[in-house]
Coordinates of C-alpha atoms in Angstrom, one line a residue:
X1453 CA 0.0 0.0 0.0
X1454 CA 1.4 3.2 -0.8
X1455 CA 2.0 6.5 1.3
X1456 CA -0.4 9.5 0.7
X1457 CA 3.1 11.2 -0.4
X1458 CA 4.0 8.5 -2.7
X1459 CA 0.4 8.9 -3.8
X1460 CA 0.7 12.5 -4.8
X1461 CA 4.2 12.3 -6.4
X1462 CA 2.6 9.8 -9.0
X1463 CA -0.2 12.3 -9.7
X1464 CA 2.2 15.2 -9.7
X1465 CA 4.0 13.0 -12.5
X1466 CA 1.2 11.9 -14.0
X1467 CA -0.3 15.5 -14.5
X1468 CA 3.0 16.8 -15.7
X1469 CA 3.1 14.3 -18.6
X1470 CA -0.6 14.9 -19.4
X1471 CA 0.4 18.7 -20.1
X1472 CA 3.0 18.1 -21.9
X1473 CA 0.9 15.9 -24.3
X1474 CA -1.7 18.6 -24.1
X1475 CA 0.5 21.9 -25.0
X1476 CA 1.8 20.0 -27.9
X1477 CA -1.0 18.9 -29.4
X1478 CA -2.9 22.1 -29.0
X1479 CA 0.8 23.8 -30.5
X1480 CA 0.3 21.6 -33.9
X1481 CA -3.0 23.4 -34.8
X1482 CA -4.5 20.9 -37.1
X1483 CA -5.4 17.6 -35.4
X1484 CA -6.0 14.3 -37.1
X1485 CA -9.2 12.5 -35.8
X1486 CA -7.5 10.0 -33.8
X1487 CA -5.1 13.3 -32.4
X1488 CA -7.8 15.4 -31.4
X1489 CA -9.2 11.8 -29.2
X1490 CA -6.2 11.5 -27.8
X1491 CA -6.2 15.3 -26.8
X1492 CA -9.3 15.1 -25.0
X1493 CA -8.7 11.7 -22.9
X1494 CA -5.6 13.4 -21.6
X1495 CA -7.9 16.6 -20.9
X1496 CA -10.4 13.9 -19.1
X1497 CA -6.8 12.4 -17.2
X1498 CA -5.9 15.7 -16.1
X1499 CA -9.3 17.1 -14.4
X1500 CA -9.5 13.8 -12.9
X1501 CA -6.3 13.7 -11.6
X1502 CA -6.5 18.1 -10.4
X1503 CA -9.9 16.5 -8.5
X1504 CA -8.8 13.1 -6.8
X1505 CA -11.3 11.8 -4.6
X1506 CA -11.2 12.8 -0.9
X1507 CA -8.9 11.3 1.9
X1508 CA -10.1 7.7 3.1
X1509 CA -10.5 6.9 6.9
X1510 CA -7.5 4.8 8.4
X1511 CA -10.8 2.6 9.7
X1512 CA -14.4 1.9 8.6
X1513 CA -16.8 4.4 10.8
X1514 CA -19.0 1.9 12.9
X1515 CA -22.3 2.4 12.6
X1516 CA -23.9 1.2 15.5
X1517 CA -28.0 0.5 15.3
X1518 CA -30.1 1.7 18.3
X1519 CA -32.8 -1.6 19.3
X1520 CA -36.1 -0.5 17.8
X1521 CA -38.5 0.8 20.8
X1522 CA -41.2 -2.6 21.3
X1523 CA -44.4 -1.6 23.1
X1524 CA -44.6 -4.5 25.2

């Protein structure tokens, strides 16, 4: 299992490369079909990555379940 800091250097990274691929693409101008597919995953890859999901709990939150109140 990795560290939350090993975590965010492989997203740093990973966003890094995605803008590279990104400014170069949107530098050539005229995009093939398969370019201009390619350009928009990596624009997918990059929000996703700039909004990760938030930090998990260490442990599962116990719900606990209150006895239903019987008339008896």
């Amino acid at each position: 299992m990795w560290t939350k800091e090993e975590t965010e250097l492989v997203r740093l990274e990973k966003i890094n490369k995605a803008e590279k691929t990104i400014s170069n693409m949107e530098q050539k101008g005229s995009l093939t079909k398969n370019q201009v597919t390619r350009l928009k995953r990596e624009l997918t890859t990059r929000h996703k990555l700039n909004n990760p999901f938030p930090d998990r709990p260490s442990q599962p939150n116990t719900v606990r379940l209150s006895p239903k109140n019987k008339n008896v």
